[in-house]
Coordinates of C-alpha atoms and ligand atoms in Angstrom, one line a residue:
M17 CA 50.1 5.8 59.7
G18 CA 51.9 9.0 60.9
R19 CA 51.9 10.1 64.5
G20 CA 51.5 13.8 65.2
T21 CA 53.9 16.2 66.8
N22 CA 53.2 19.1 69.1
L23 CA 55.4 21.6 67.3
P24 CA 53.2 24.5 66.3
R25 CA 54.6 25.0 62.8
V26 CA 53.3 21.6 61.6
G27 CA 49.8 22.3 62.8
D28 CA 48.5 21.7 59.3
F29 CA 50.0 18.2 59.3
N30 CA 48.5 17.5 62.7
Q31 CA 45.1 18.6 61.4
R32 CA 45.5 16.0 58.6
V33 CA 46.5 13.3 61.1
V34 CA 43.5 14.0 63.3
L35 CA 41.1 14.1 60.4
D36 CA 42.5 10.9 59.0
R37 CA 41.9 9.2 62.3
I38 CA 38.3 10.4 62.5
R39 CA 37.6 9.2 58.9
R40 CA 39.0 5.8 59.6
A41 CA 37.0 5.3 62.8
A42 CA 33.8 3.6 61.6
H43 CA 31.9 4.3 64.8
G44 CA 33.3 7.7 65.7
V45 CA 36.2 8.6 68.0
S46 CA 36.5 10.8 71.1
R47 CA 39.0 13.6 71.7
V48 CA 40.6 11.5 74.4
E49 CA 41.0 8.5 72.1
L50 CA 42.5 10.8 69.4
A51 CA 45.0 12.1 71.9
A52 CA 46.0 8.6 72.9
S53 CA 46.3 7.3 69.3
T54 CA 48.2 10.3 67.8
G55 CA 50.5 11.2 70.7
L56 CA 49.2 14.8 70.6
S57 CA 48.2 16.6 73.8
L58 CA 44.5 16.8 74.7
Q59 CA 44.8 20.6 74.4
T60 CA 46.2 20.3 70.8
I61 CA 43.5 17.8 69.9
S62 CA 40.8 20.1 71.3
N63 CA 42.1 23.1 69.3
I64 CA 42.3 21.1 66.1
V65 CA 38.8 19.6 66.6
T66 CA 37.4 23.1 67.1
R67 CA 38.9 24.2 63.8
L68 CA 37.6 21.1 62.0
L69 CA 34.1 21.7 63.5
A70 CA 34.2 25.4 62.3
R71 CA 35.2 24.3 58.8
G72 CA 32.3 21.8 58.7
L73 CA 34.5 18.8 58.1
V74 CA 33.6 17.1 61.3
V75 CA 30.4 16.8 63.4
E76 CA 29.8 15.9 67.0
G77 CA 27.7 12.8 67.5
E78 CA 26.4 10.8 70.5
R79 CA 27.9 10.9 74.0
K80 CA 29.4 7.6 75.0
A81 CA 30.1 6.6 78.6
E82 CA 33.5 4.8 79.1
G83 CA 34.5 3.5 82.5
R84 CA 34.0 5.9 85.4
G85 CA 34.9 9.1 83.6
K86 CA 32.3 11.5 82.2
P87 CA 30.7 10.6 78.9
R88 CA 32.8 11.4 75.8
T89 CA 31.4 13.1 72.7
M90 CA 32.1 11.1 69.6
L91 CA 33.4 12.8 66.5
H92 CA 32.4 11.8 62.9
L93 CA 33.3 13.1 59.5
D94 CA 30.6 15.4 58.1
P95 CA 30.0 14.0 54.6
R96 CA 28.7 17.4 53.4
G97 CA 31.9 19.1 54.4
A98 CA 33.6 18.7 51.0
H99 CA 33.1 17.2 47.6
A100 CA 35.2 15.6 44.9
L101 CA 34.9 14.7 41.3
G102 CA 36.2 11.4 39.8
V103 CA 36.5 10.1 36.2
H104 CA 37.5 6.7 35.0
V105 CA 38.7 6.5 31.4
D106 CA 38.2 3.0 30.1
P107 CA 38.4 1.9 26.4
V108 CA 34.6 1.3 26.3
V109 CA 33.0 3.7 28.7
V110 CA 33.9 6.9 30.6
T111 CA 32.3 7.0 34.1
A112 CA 32.1 10.3 36.1
V113 CA 31.0 10.7 39.7
L114 CA 30.5 13.5 42.2
T115 CA 31.1 12.3 45.8
D116 CA 30.8 13.7 49.2
L117 CA 33.6 13.8 51.8
D118 CA 32.8 10.3 52.8
G119 CA 33.2 9.0 49.2
A120 CA 29.5 8.4 48.7
V121 CA 28.3 8.9 45.1
L122 CA 25.9 11.9 44.8
Q123 CA 25.8 12.1 41.0
R124 CA 26.9 9.8 38.3
R125 CA 27.1 9.8 34.5
T126 CA 28.5 7.4 31.9
L127 CA 29.2 8.0 28.2
P128 CA 30.8 5.9 25.4
T129 CA 34.5 6.7 25.3
P130 CA 35.1 9.5 22.8
V131 CA 37.7 8.7 20.1
G132 CA 41.0 10.6 20.8
P133 CA 42.2 12.6 23.7
D134 CA 40.9 16.0 22.6
A135 CA 37.3 14.7 22.3
L136 CA 37.7 13.0 25.7
V137 CA 38.9 16.2 27.4
S138 CA 36.0 18.2 26.2
A139 CA 33.5 15.5 27.1
V140 CA 34.9 15.3 30.6
A141 CA 34.7 19.1 31.0
T142 CA 31.0 19.0 29.9
T143 CA 30.1 16.0 32.0
T144 CA 31.7 17.3 35.2
R145 CA 29.9 20.6 34.8
E146 CA 26.6 18.7 34.4
L147 CA 27.3 16.7 37.6
L148 CA 28.0 19.9 39.6
D149 CA 24.9 21.6 38.1
A150 CA 22.7 18.6 39.0
A151 CA 23.9 18.7 42.6
G152 CA 23.7 22.5 42.8
I153 CA 27.4 22.7 43.8
E154 CA 29.7 25.5 42.5
P155 CA 33.1 24.5 41.1
A156 CA 34.7 26.3 44.0
G157 CA 32.9 23.8 46.3
V158 CA 34.9 20.8 45.1
L159 CA 38.4 19.8 46.2
G160 CA 39.4 18.7 42.7
L161 CA 39.0 16.2 39.9
G162 CA 40.6 12.8 40.1
V163 CA 41.2 10.9 36.9
A164 CA 41.8 7.2 36.7
A165 CA 43.4 6.0 33.4
P166 CA 45.1 2.9 32.2
G167 CA 48.8 2.7 33.2
P168 CA 51.6 3.2 33.0
I169 CA 51.4 6.9 33.8
D170 CA 54.2 9.5 34.1
M171 CA 53.0 10.9 37.4
S172 CA 55.4 13.8 37.6
A173 CA 54.4 15.1 34.1
G174 CA 50.8 14.0 34.4
R175 CA 51.0 12.1 31.1
V176 CA 49.3 8.9 30.0
I177 CA 51.9 6.9 28.0
H178 CA 50.6 4.2 25.8
P179 CA 47.2 3.0 27.0
P180 CA 46.2 -0.2 25.2
L181 CA 43.1 0.0 23.0
L182 CA 42.7 3.8 23.3
E183 CA 42.9 4.9 19.7
G184 CA 45.0 8.0 19.1
W185 CA 46.6 8.0 22.6
S186 CA 50.3 8.3 22.8
D187 CA 52.1 10.3 25.5
V188 CA 49.1 12.5 26.3
P189 CA 49.4 15.3 28.8
L190 CA 46.0 14.5 30.2
R191 CA 46.3 16.0 33.6
D192 CA 47.2 19.5 32.4
A193 CA 44.7 19.4 29.5
L194 CA 41.9 18.5 31.9
A195 CA 43.0 21.2 34.4
R196 CA 42.8 23.8 31.6
A197 CA 39.5 22.6 30.3
T198 CA 37.7 22.3 33.7
G199 CA 39.5 25.0 35.8
L200 CA 39.8 22.4 38.5
D201 CA 42.8 21.0 40.3
V202 CA 43.4 17.6 38.7
L203 CA 45.0 14.4 40.0
L204 CA 45.9 11.6 37.6
E205 CA 46.4 8.0 38.8
K206 CA 46.5 4.6 37.4
D207 CA 43.0 3.1 37.3
V208 CA 43.8 0.0 39.4
S209 CA 45.6 2.1 42.1
A210 CA 42.5 4.4 42.2
A211 CA 40.3 1.3 42.6
M212 CA 42.4 0.1 45.5
V213 CA 42.1 3.5 47.2
A214 CA 38.3 3.4 46.7
E215 CA 38.2 0.0 48.5
L216 CA 40.2 1.5 51.3
W217 CA 38.1 4.7 51.6
R218 CA 34.7 3.5 50.8
G219 CA 34.3 -0.2 50.4
N220 CA 36.4 -2.4 52.5
R221 CA 37.5 0.4 54.8
M222 CA 38.5 -2.1 57.3
L223 CA 41.0 -3.8 55.0
R224 CA 44.1 -4.3 57.1
G225 CA 47.1 -6.5 56.8
T226 CA 48.1 -6.9 53.1
S227 CA 45.5 -6.8 50.5
L228 CA 45.5 -7.0 46.7
F229 CA 43.1 -5.5 44.2
F230 CA 42.9 -7.2 40.7
S231 CA 41.2 -5.2 38.0
M232 CA 39.7 -7.3 35.2
G233 CA 39.0 -5.4 32.0
F234 CA 40.9 -5.3 28.7
G235 CA 44.0 -6.2 30.7
V236 CA 44.7 -7.5 34.2
A237 CA 46.4 -5.1 36.6
A238 CA 47.0 -5.4 40.3
A239 CA 47.4 -3.0 43.3
V240 CA 48.8 -3.7 46.7
A241 CA 47.8 -2.1 50.0
H242 CA 49.3 -2.6 53.4
E243 CA 47.7 -1.5 56.6
G244 CA 45.2 0.6 54.7
E245 CA 47.8 2.4 52.5
L246 CA 48.4 1.9 48.8
F247 CA 51.8 0.6 48.0
A248 CA 52.6 2.7 44.9
G249 CA 56.2 1.9 44.0
T250 CA 59.1 4.2 42.7
S251 CA 57.1 5.8 39.9
R252 CA 53.6 5.1 41.4
N253 CA 53.2 2.4 38.7
A254 CA 53.4 -0.7 40.9
G255 CA 51.1 -3.6 39.9
E256 CA 51.9 -4.2 36.2
V257 CA 51.4 -7.9 36.4
G258 CA 50.0 -8.3 32.8
H259 CA 52.9 -10.3 31.5
L260 CA 53.2 -12.7 34.3
I261 CA 53.3 -16.1 32.5
V262 CA 50.6 -18.4 34.0
D263 CA 50.4 -21.1 31.2
P264 CA 53.4 -21.7 28.9
D265 CA 50.9 -23.3 26.4
G266 CA 48.4 -20.5 26.7
P267 CA 47.4 -17.9 24.2
S268 CA 50.1 -15.8 22.4
C269 CA 50.7 -12.3 23.8
D270 CA 52.0 -9.3 21.9
C271 CA 55.1 -9.3 24.2
G272 CA 56.3 -12.4 22.3
H273 CA 55.5 -15.0 25.1
R274 CA 52.6 -17.3 25.6
G275 CA 50.1 -17.5 28.4
C276 CA 50.6 -14.1 30.1
I277 CA 47.9 -13.4 32.7
G278 CA 46.7 -10.3 30.8
V279 CA 46.1 -12.1 27.5
S280 CA 44.6 -15.1 29.3
A281 CA 41.8 -12.9 30.6
A282 CA 41.5 -10.5 27.7
P283 CA 38.0 -10.3 26.1
A284 CA 39.6 -10.9 22.7
T285 CA 41.0 -14.2 23.9
L286 CA 37.7 -15.4 25.4
V287 CA 35.7 -14.3 22.4
R288 CA 38.1 -16.0 20.0
D289 CA 37.8 -19.2 22.1
A290 CA 34.0 -18.9 21.9
V291 CA 34.1 -18.5 18.1
D292 CA 36.5 -21.6 17.8
R293 CA 34.0 -23.6 19.9
G294 CA 31.1 -22.6 17.7
L295 CA 29.4 -20.6 20.4
L296 CA 29.6 -17.3 18.5
D297 CA 29.3 -16.9 14.8
P298 CA 32.7 -16.3 13.1
G299 CA 31.2 -13.1 11.7
T300 CA 30.6 -11.6 15.2
P301 CA 32.0 -8.1 15.2
R302 CA 35.1 -8.2 17.5
V303 CA 37.5 -5.5 16.4
T304 CA 36.7 -2.4 18.6
P305 CA 36.7 -2.5 22.4
R306 CA 33.0 -2.0 22.3
E307 CA 32.4 -4.9 20.0
L308 CA 34.6 -7.2 22.0
D309 CA 32.9 -6.1 25.2
A310 CA 29.4 -6.9 23.7
A311 CA 30.7 -10.3 22.5
L312 CA 32.1 -11.1 26.0
T313 CA 28.7 -10.3 27.5
R314 CA 27.1 -12.8 25.2
V315 CA 29.5 -15.6 26.2
C316 CA 28.9 -14.8 29.9
R317 CA 25.2 -14.9 29.3
Q318 CA 25.5 -18.3 27.6
A319 CA 27.6 -19.6 30.4
G320 CA 25.1 -18.2 33.0
A321 CA 22.2 -20.0 31.1
G322 CA 24.1 -23.3 31.7
D323 CA 25.9 -23.7 28.4
R324 CA 28.7 -26.0 29.4
S325 CA 31.1 -25.0 26.5
A326 CA 30.7 -21.3 27.3
G327 CA 31.3 -22.1 31.0
D328 CA 34.5 -23.9 29.9
V329 CA 35.7 -20.8 28.0
L330 CA 35.4 -18.8 31.2
R331 CA 36.8 -21.5 33.6
T332 CA 39.9 -22.1 31.4
S333 CA 40.6 -18.4 31.6
A334 CA 39.8 -18.4 35.3
R335 CA 42.3 -21.2 36.0
R336 CA 45.1 -19.3 34.3
V337 CA 44.3 -16.1 36.1
A338 CA 44.0 -18.0 39.4
R339 CA 47.5 -19.3 39.0
G340 CA 48.9 -15.8 38.6
I341 CA 46.9 -14.5 41.6
T342 CA 48.3 -17.3 43.8
I343 CA 51.8 -16.3 42.8
V344 CA 51.2 -12.6 43.5
A345 CA 49.4 -13.3 46.8
D346 CA 52.4 -15.4 47.9
L347 CA 54.8 -12.7 46.8
V348 CA 53.3 -10.0 49.0
D349 CA 51.9 -12.3 51.7
A350 CA 48.3 -11.1 51.1
D351 CA 45.4 -12.2 53.2
V352 CA 42.7 -10.6 51.1
V353 CA 42.2 -10.5 47.3
V354 CA 39.6 -8.0 46.0
F355 CA 38.4 -8.2 42.4
G356 CA 36.8 -5.5 40.4
G357 CA 37.0 -3.6 37.1
P358 CA 34.8 -3.3 34.0
S359 CA 34.5 -7.1 33.3
W360 CA 34.3 -8.3 36.8
S361 CA 30.5 -8.5 37.5
R362 CA 30.1 -10.7 34.4
L363 CA 33.1 -12.9 35.2
A364 CA 32.6 -13.2 38.9
P365 CA 30.3 -16.3 39.1
F366 CA 32.9 -18.3 37.1
Y367 CA 36.1 -16.9 38.5
V368 CA 35.4 -16.8 42.2
P369 CA 35.1 -20.6 42.8
V370 CA 38.2 -21.3 40.7
V371 CA 40.4 -18.6 42.3
R372 CA 39.3 -19.7 45.8
A373 CA 40.1 -23.4 45.1
E374 CA 43.5 -22.5 43.6
L375 CA 44.5 -20.4 46.5
A376 CA 43.3 -23.0 49.0
A377 CA 45.2 -25.8 47.2
H378 CA 48.3 -24.1 45.9
A379 CA 49.2 -20.9 47.8
T380 CA 52.5 -21.6 49.6
L381 CA 51.3 -19.5 52.5
R382 CA 48.0 -21.4 52.9
E383 CA 49.5 -23.0 56.0
M384 CA 50.1 -19.6 57.6
H385 CA 46.8 -17.9 56.9
P386 CA 43.7 -18.2 54.6
V387 CA 43.4 -15.8 51.7
E388 CA 39.9 -14.3 51.4
V389 CA 38.5 -13.6 47.9
L390 CA 36.0 -10.7 47.7
G391 CA 34.3 -8.8 44.9
S392 CA 34.7 -5.0 45.0
A393 CA 32.5 -3.5 47.8
V394 CA 32.2 -0.3 45.7
G395 CA 31.0 -2.1 42.5
D396 CA 31.2 -1.2 38.8
D397 CA 32.1 2.4 39.5
V398 CA 35.1 1.6 41.5
G399 CA 37.6 3.3 39.1
A400 CA 35.7 6.6 39.2
V401 CA 34.9 6.5 42.9
G402 CA 38.6 5.7 43.4
A403 CA 39.6 8.7 41.4
A404 CA 37.4 10.9 43.6
S405 CA 38.8 9.1 46.7
L406 CA 42.3 10.0 45.6
V407 CA 41.4 13.7 45.7
L408 CA 39.9 13.2 49.2
D409 CA 42.9 11.2 50.3
D410 CA 45.3 13.9 48.9
A411 CA 43.4 16.7 50.7
F412 CA 43.1 15.0 54.0
A413 CA 45.7 12.2 54.4
P414 CA 48.7 13.1 56.4
R415 CA 51.4 12.9 53.7
P416 CA 52.9 15.2 51.1
S417 CA 50.6 16.4 48.4
G418 CA 50.8 15.4 44.7
L419 CA 47.9 17.5 43.5
V420 CA 48.5 19.8 40.6
G421 CA 46.5 23.0 40.2
A422 CA 44.8 24.3 37.1
T423 CA 47.9 26.4 36.6
G424 CA 50.0 23.3 36.5
V425 CA 51.8 24.3 39.7
V426 CA 52.3 21.6 42.4
Q427 CA 50.6 22.8 45.5
P428 CA 52.4 22.6 48.8
Ligands
ZN527 ZN1 52.9 -10.9 27.5

């Protein structure tokens, strides 16, 4: 977390530092506390706070007595001060949200994922316009549009490279196409990184130490955060754990190996196992992402209703995934593992006990500290909320901006 400086020419950076501290303070923070934690003078803090109050980004709250001094006025983020749009592109469903400055969802829409990038761009443009109309907010009143898509992503060019299971997608300049179609500033990010940022902004805002987010969907991807900041890596693509081998006798993967963590949790693997065990009819449609997703839902329902064989399908996958999670948790010395993603709410009842038991029994660092296992505090929309959170983060966090305008120009 950056400390401020009293040099006048970096006033804008200081403003971001102060706003960041206010948004991270769950119960508000006083001017005196801000001065102490940023290293800025009380006069500088007062000037910045006056500007933030005038812009409607911050509100004054209750007065709190501390020690013998006079009561201090607590400062809070004003949720109505700004808005952001977020879209999550998944092989089955596109989720779009409009959030306030605090990351709370004001409007939400989902639609079946259109086939091909052109259809997707025009559907996103229509949907985001509908969200703004429903909330009565002008496009000028939003900070930008965040887009969470399957990685890896060429961040500097704003291109989605080869997303698995998205038909007709290869090296798509999604960021600029969406900026042109919507007229909004667009920020493109890997879906799992966006989800981690949503947990930090909105869900588990108090996540400290080192935390992991595992996204369970058509693949498995991870994100790492340390002290409340995403660890993004050299090309902002950190977290590609999909080919971590967790069972040398496990299912075959397209990479040529067996038992990679991604294929071990893939809906296609679970559905095939269910067909082999006679739980699903061999004629069950299971070609498109939507068909696979529906078949997975049936297996989870059977397991939830107490079918032992269906439960075994899920627990076998959970044991393999748990092995990989234990390795990654040891690698980064994590004390919290958060799960989410499109399949998570269905898998959670079967995965959570297995992952907890594996970490408790086999994590090398279990002697040093426990590893907590949580479900996403944001829920099924974590990718879309994360995309919107990235826009908020980019606008207000004290670090260089990566937001690209509708003109395709990187803004200072
Ligand atoms: Zn593999």
